Coordinates of C-alpha atoms and ligand atoms in Angstrom, one line a residue:
M1 CA 2.3 23.2 9.9
I2 CA 0.5 23.0 6.6
I3 CA 2.3 20.7 4.2
L4 CA 1.6 20.0 0.7
G5 CA 2.1 16.1 -0.3
I6 CA 3.0 15.0 -3.6
E7 CA 3.0 11.0 -4.8
T8 CA 3.9 9.6 -8.1
S9 CA 5.8 6.5 -7.5
C10 CA 3.8 4.2 -9.7
D11 CA 0.3 4.6 -11.6
E12 CA -1.3 7.3 -9.4
T13 CA -0.9 11.1 -9.6
A14 CA -1.6 12.3 -6.2
A15 CA -1.6 15.7 -4.1
S16 CA -2.8 16.6 -0.9
V17 CA -2.6 19.2 1.8
V18 CA -2.4 18.1 5.5
A19 CA -2.4 20.3 8.6
D20 CA 0.1 19.2 11.6
G21 CA 0.5 15.6 10.2
T22 CA -3.1 14.6 11.0
Q23 CA -5.7 16.7 9.4
V24 CA -6.4 15.9 5.8
L25 CA -7.5 19.3 4.4
S26 CA -7.7 17.9 0.8
S27 CA -6.7 14.8 -1.1
V28 CA -6.7 14.3 -4.7
V29 CA -5.8 11.2 -6.3
S30 CA -5.8 10.7 -10.4
S31 CA -5.5 7.1 -11.2
Q32 CA -4.1 6.1 -14.6
I33 CA -5.9 2.5 -14.6
A34 CA -7.4 3.3 -17.9
V35 CA -4.3 4.1 -19.4
H36 CA -2.4 0.8 -18.3
H37 CA -5.5 -1.5 -18.5
P38 CA -5.1 -2.7 -22.3
Y39 CA -1.5 -3.9 -21.3
G40 CA -2.7 -5.7 -18.0
G41 CA 0.0 -4.0 -15.8
V42 CA 1.6 -0.6 -15.5
V43 CA 3.8 0.5 -18.5
P44 CA 6.5 2.7 -17.0
E45 CA 7.1 5.0 -19.6
L46 CA 3.4 5.8 -20.2
A47 CA 3.2 6.3 -16.5
S48 CA 5.9 8.9 -16.3
R49 CA 4.2 10.7 -19.3
K50 CA 1.0 10.7 -17.6
H51 CA 2.1 12.0 -14.4
M52 CA 3.9 14.9 -16.4
E53 CA 0.3 15.8 -17.9
A54 CA -1.6 15.3 -14.4
L55 CA 0.8 16.9 -11.8
V56 CA -0.1 20.6 -12.4
P57 CA -3.8 20.1 -12.3
V58 CA -3.9 17.6 -9.6
V59 CA -1.6 19.9 -7.4
R60 CA -3.8 22.9 -8.1
K61 CA -7.0 21.0 -7.2
A62 CA -5.6 19.8 -4.1
I63 CA -4.6 23.5 -3.1
F64 CA -8.0 24.8 -4.1
K65 CA -10.0 21.9 -2.3
S66 CA -8.0 22.7 1.1
G67 CA -9.0 26.3 1.1
I68 CA -5.5 27.4 1.8
Y69 CA -3.6 30.0 0.1
L70 CA -0.2 29.2 -1.3
K71 CA 1.5 31.4 1.2
D72 CA 0.1 29.2 4.1
L73 CA 2.3 26.4 2.9
D74 CA 5.2 25.6 5.2
A75 CA 6.8 22.8 3.1
V76 CA 6.4 20.5 0.5
A77 CA 6.8 16.6 1.0
V78 CA 7.2 14.3 -2.0
T79 CA 7.8 10.6 -2.4
Q80 CA 11.5 9.9 -2.7
G81 CA 11.3 6.2 -3.2
P82 CA 10.9 3.2 -3.6
G83 CA 8.9 3.1 -7.0
L84 CA 9.4 3.3 -10.6
I85 CA 12.4 5.6 -11.2
G86 CA 10.6 7.4 -14.3
S87 CA 7.5 8.2 -12.2
L88 CA 9.4 9.3 -9.2
L89 CA 11.5 11.7 -10.9
T90 CA 8.3 13.5 -12.4
G91 CA 6.9 14.1 -8.9
F92 CA 10.3 14.6 -7.2
S93 CA 11.6 17.3 -9.7
F94 CA 8.3 19.1 -9.7
A95 CA 8.2 19.2 -5.9
K96 CA 11.7 20.7 -5.7
A97 CA 10.9 23.5 -8.1
Y98 CA 7.5 23.9 -6.7
A99 CA 9.2 24.5 -3.2
M100 CA 11.9 26.7 -4.6
A101 CA 9.4 28.8 -6.4
I102 CA 7.3 29.4 -3.2
N103 CA 10.6 29.5 -1.0
V104 CA 9.9 26.6 1.5
P105 CA 11.8 23.5 2.1
C106 CA 11.0 20.3 0.2
I107 CA 11.2 16.9 1.9
G108 CA 11.7 13.8 0.3
V109 CA 9.6 10.9 2.0
S110 CA 9.7 7.1 1.9
H111 CA 6.7 5.8 0.1
L112 CA 6.9 2.7 2.6
Q113 CA 6.9 4.9 5.7
G114 CA 4.0 6.9 4.1
H115 CA 2.0 3.9 4.1
I116 CA 2.8 3.0 7.8
N117 CA 1.9 6.4 9.0
S118 CA -1.6 6.5 7.0
V119 CA -3.1 5.2 10.2
F120 CA -2.2 8.4 11.8
L121 CA -4.3 10.2 9.4
E122 CA -7.5 8.5 11.3
P123 CA -8.9 8.8 14.7
N124 CA -7.6 6.6 17.5
P125 CA -4.1 5.9 15.9
P126 CA -2.1 2.9 17.5
A127 CA 0.3 3.7 20.2
F128 CA 4.0 2.8 19.8
P129 CA 5.5 0.5 19.4
F130 CA 3.4 -1.6 17.0
T131 CA 3.7 -4.1 14.4
A132 CA 2.6 -3.3 10.7
L133 CA 1.8 -5.4 7.9
L134 CA 2.4 -3.3 4.6
V135 CA 0.6 -5.3 1.7
S136 CA 0.6 -3.6 -1.5
G137 CA 1.2 -4.3 -5.2
G138 CA 5.0 -4.0 -4.8
H139 CA 5.6 -4.8 -1.2
T140 CA 4.7 -7.4 1.4
S141 CA 6.5 -6.8 4.6
I142 CA 6.1 -6.8 8.5
Y143 CA 7.7 -3.9 10.2
Y144 CA 8.4 -3.2 14.0
V145 CA 7.3 0.4 14.3
T146 CA 9.0 2.3 17.2
S147 CA 8.3 5.8 16.0
H148 CA 6.8 8.0 13.0
I149 CA 10.4 8.0 11.6
N150 CA 11.7 4.6 12.7
A151 CA 10.6 1.0 11.6
E152 CA 12.7 -2.2 11.7
I153 CA 11.9 -4.8 9.0
M154 CA 11.0 -8.2 10.5
G155 CA 10.3 -10.1 7.5
S156 CA 9.2 -9.4 3.8
T157 CA 8.2 -11.7 0.6
R158 CA 10.7 -13.8 -1.1
D159 CA 9.0 -13.5 -4.4
D160 CA 5.6 -11.9 -5.4
A161 CA 4.0 -9.2 -3.4
A162 CA 0.4 -10.1 -2.0
G163 CA -1.0 -7.5 -4.5
E164 CA 1.0 -8.8 -7.4
A165 CA -0.4 -12.2 -6.7
F166 CA -4.0 -11.0 -6.7
D167 CA -3.2 -9.0 -9.9
K168 CA -1.5 -12.2 -11.7
V169 CA -4.2 -14.6 -10.6
A170 CA -6.9 -12.1 -12.1
K171 CA -5.1 -11.9 -15.4
M172 CA -4.8 -15.7 -15.5
L173 CA -8.8 -15.8 -15.2
E174 CA -9.1 -12.9 -17.5
L175 CA -10.9 -10.8 -15.0
G176 CA -9.2 -7.5 -16.0
Y177 CA -6.5 -5.1 -14.0
P178 CA -5.9 -4.2 -11.4
G179 CA -7.0 -7.6 -10.1
G180 CA -7.1 -7.2 -6.4
E181 CA -10.4 -5.1 -6.3
I182 CA -12.2 -7.3 -8.7
I183 CA -11.2 -10.5 -6.8
G184 CA -12.2 -9.1 -3.6
K185 CA -15.7 -8.4 -4.9
L186 CA -15.9 -11.7 -6.9
A187 CA -14.7 -13.7 -3.8
E188 CA -17.8 -12.3 -1.9
K189 CA -20.2 -14.7 -4.0
G190 CA -17.7 -17.7 -3.6
N191 CA -17.1 -20.7 -1.2
P192 CA -13.6 -19.9 0.3
Y193 CA -13.4 -23.6 1.4
K194 CA -14.3 -25.2 -1.9
I195 CA -10.4 -25.6 -3.1
S196 CA -7.7 -26.0 -0.7
F197 CA -4.9 -24.2 -2.2
P198 CA -1.4 -24.2 -0.4
R199 CA -0.7 -21.9 2.4
S200 CA 2.9 -20.9 2.3
F201 CA 3.7 -20.3 5.8
L202 CA 7.7 -20.9 5.3
D203 CA 9.2 -21.2 8.4
K204 CA 6.3 -20.4 10.9
S205 CA 8.5 -18.8 13.5
D206 CA 9.6 -16.1 11.1
F207 CA 8.0 -13.4 9.1
D208 CA 9.0 -14.0 5.5
F209 CA 6.3 -14.7 3.0
S210 CA 6.1 -16.4 -0.5
F211 CA 3.2 -16.1 -3.0
S212 CA 4.4 -17.6 -6.2
G213 CA 3.5 -21.2 -5.2
I214 CA -0.2 -20.3 -4.7
K215 CA -0.3 -18.5 -8.1
T216 CA 1.3 -21.6 -9.6
A217 CA -1.3 -23.9 -7.9
V218 CA -4.2 -21.4 -9.3
N219 CA -2.7 -22.0 -12.6
R220 CA -2.5 -25.6 -12.4
Y221 CA -5.9 -25.8 -11.2
I222 CA -7.3 -24.0 -14.0
T223 CA -5.3 -25.9 -16.6
K224 CA -6.5 -29.0 -15.1
H225 CA -10.1 -27.9 -15.2
S226 CA -10.0 -25.9 -18.3
K227 CA -13.3 -27.0 -19.5
G228 CA -15.5 -26.3 -16.4
Y229 CA -13.5 -23.8 -14.2
K230 CA -15.3 -20.5 -15.5
K231 CA -18.7 -21.8 -13.8
I232 CA -16.8 -21.8 -10.6
I233 CA -14.7 -18.6 -10.9
C234 CA -16.1 -17.1 -7.5
D235 CA -15.0 -20.3 -5.6
I236 CA -11.7 -20.3 -7.1
V237 CA -11.0 -16.8 -6.4
A238 CA -12.5 -17.0 -2.9
S239 CA -10.4 -19.9 -2.3
F240 CA -7.2 -18.1 -3.4
Q241 CA -8.0 -15.1 -1.4
E242 CA -8.7 -17.2 1.7
A243 CA -5.3 -18.9 1.3
V244 CA -3.4 -15.5 1.1
V245 CA -5.4 -13.9 3.9
D246 CA -4.6 -17.0 6.3
V247 CA -0.9 -16.5 6.0
L248 CA -1.0 -12.7 6.1
S249 CA -3.2 -12.8 9.5
Y250 CA -1.3 -15.5 11.1
K251 CA 2.1 -13.8 10.5
I252 CA 1.2 -10.2 11.4
I253 CA -0.5 -11.4 14.7
N254 CA 2.4 -13.7 15.6
A255 CA 4.9 -10.7 14.9
A256 CA 2.8 -8.7 17.5
I257 CA 2.8 -11.3 19.9
Q258 CA 6.7 -11.9 19.5
K259 CA 7.2 -8.1 20.0
R260 CA 4.7 -7.8 22.9
C261 CA 2.8 -5.2 20.8
K262 CA -0.8 -4.7 21.7
H263 CA -1.4 -2.9 18.3
I264 CA -1.2 -3.9 14.8
A265 CA -1.5 -1.9 11.6
I266 CA -2.6 -3.1 8.2
V267 CA -1.7 -0.9 5.4
G268 CA -1.2 -0.6 1.7
G269 CA -3.6 -1.3 -1.3
V270 CA -4.3 -4.8 -0.2
A271 CA -5.5 -3.6 3.0
A272 CA -8.6 -2.5 1.5
N273 CA -9.6 -6.2 1.1
Q274 CA -12.7 -6.9 3.2
R275 CA -11.8 -10.5 4.0
L276 CA -8.5 -9.6 5.0
R277 CA -9.8 -6.7 7.4
N278 CA -12.4 -9.0 9.0
K279 CA -10.0 -11.8 9.3
V280 CA -7.1 -9.9 11.1
K281 CA -9.8 -8.3 13.3
K282 CA -11.2 -11.5 14.4
D283 CA -7.9 -13.3 14.9
A284 CA -6.4 -10.4 17.0
E285 CA -9.6 -10.1 19.3
I286 CA -8.8 -13.4 20.8
K287 CA -5.3 -12.3 21.5
N288 CA -6.5 -8.8 22.9
I289 CA -4.8 -6.8 20.1
A290 CA -6.1 -3.8 18.7
V291 CA -6.0 -3.6 14.9
H292 CA -5.8 -0.2 13.0
I293 CA -6.7 -0.1 9.1
P294 CA -7.0 3.3 7.3
S295 CA -10.5 3.9 5.5
Y296 CA -10.2 2.7 2.1
R297 CA -9.2 5.9 0.4
L298 CA -6.1 5.9 2.5
C299 CA -5.1 2.3 1.7
G300 CA -4.0 2.8 -1.9
D301 CA -1.5 5.2 -3.1
N302 CA -2.3 8.6 -2.0
A303 CA -0.4 11.9 -0.9
A304 CA -2.1 12.4 2.4
M305 CA 0.3 9.7 3.7
I306 CA 3.3 11.5 2.3
A307 CA 2.2 15.1 3.7
G308 CA 1.7 13.6 7.2
T309 CA 5.3 11.6 7.0
G310 CA 6.9 14.8 5.9
Y311 CA 5.4 16.5 8.8
H312 CA 7.0 13.9 11.2
Y313 CA 10.3 14.1 9.4
I314 CA 10.5 17.9 9.8
V315 CA 9.4 17.8 13.5
N316 CA 12.1 15.2 14.1
G317 CA 14.8 17.3 12.5
K318 CA 15.2 15.1 9.1
K319 CA 16.5 17.2 6.2
S320 CA 16.5 16.8 2.5
D321 CA 19.2 18.4 0.2
I322 CA 18.5 20.0 -3.3
N323 CA 20.9 17.7 -4.8
D324 CA 19.0 14.5 -3.4
D325 CA 18.0 11.9 -6.0
V326 CA 15.1 9.3 -6.0
Y327 CA 15.7 5.6 -5.2
S328 CA 13.8 2.6 -6.7
R329 CA 14.5 0.3 -4.0
E330 CA 13.7 0.0 -0.1
I331 CA 16.4 1.6 2.0
F332 CA 14.9 1.2 5.4
Ligands
KG4_1 O1 -0.4 0.5 -2.3 P1 -0.9 0.3 -3.8 O2 -2.1 1.4 -4.4 O3 0.2 0.6 -4.6 C1 1.4 -0.1 -4.4 O4 2.2 0.7 -3.6 O5 1.7 -1.0 -5.0 O6 -1.5 -1.1 -3.9 C2 -1.9 -1.6 -5.1 C3 -2.3 -3.1 -4.8 C4 -2.7 -3.8 -6.2 O7 -2.1 -5.1 -6.5 C5 -4.3 -4.1 -6.0 O8 -4.6 -5.3 -6.8 C6 -4.4 -4.3 -4.7 O9 -3.4 -3.2 -4.0 N1 -5.6 -4.1 -4.0 C7 -6.2 -5.1 -3.7 C8 -7.8 -4.6 -3.4 N2 -7.6 -3.4 -3.8 C9 -6.4 -3.0 -4.3 N3 -5.8 -6.3 -3.3 C10 -6.9 -7.4 -2.7 N4 -8.3 -6.7 -2.3 C11 -8.6 -5.6 -2.6 N5 -10.0 -5.1 -2.2
ZN2 ZN1 1.9 2.1 -2.1

């Protein structure tokens, strides 16, 4: 079964062709970073307008690169939510019309389930059930995943998402947007033990997160050391990153232990963070738990994960209706 995936939930216009839910024939991602960079964050109206511009060329490119003919497509899968409503509507309306024009079904997909299923686009995927840490700019949650289409939420952030904390700290330090990748690179040159920023574990036995405290702690530190902090910026970001990574690793491993899972998945944009990848692998090895993290291109928003998830929806009998609408908040 060959599926065209379309993703426009935030600031990436993406299209991909995936065969049988696992084989990525093409994956095209057009980023809007340059558009939003001057504003230090995503401007929703600009994002929608840019999706409108990019959708046709991105989809054409994905079809061309995959080597298939339009007549080979069995379905179109598209992100239905959560995300920015204006952005979602561009991709969702486009996908419905496209599917209707080529006479195939159109299936709406959860962006979060898409991220979780991204590990199935890689070799040696996890066995069910497993626990998944979804860490992105909009979400930080832990799930108990029992199938490609079923996941139970075990905990979530009570305030900022981890990626949002990276972005806000980068903004505070005037490092640019989006901050996660920039901080990750700078942190490689810093001492992660230089400053002891607070680790917010909340209740150590549950799986909720809070990242607003650490953001405030970094702000307090740079205000207090306003004259000299720029000289130790690598140490500041390395120490900040270490505090975030410590909490993420602790909670996902404990979630696996509580659910007696032998497999963990780390997905979403922040899963590209090298320190997080290394730390979870190291901590999990001691507990004899296997860790699955997608390659970098599949961590951030992409349409291959949407096409892959669309396949699993279809084979499990999930259907969409032509009257379906997008949604801004998580519903599973
Ligand atoms: O999954 P994603 O592309 O979009 C959302 O669904 O939110 O995640 C984007 C987030 C941004 O906050 C970005 O700063 C963060 O992922 N990010 C990183 C890294 N690369 C991207 N955070 C930490 N370290 C990285 N290397
Ligand atoms: Zn995402």
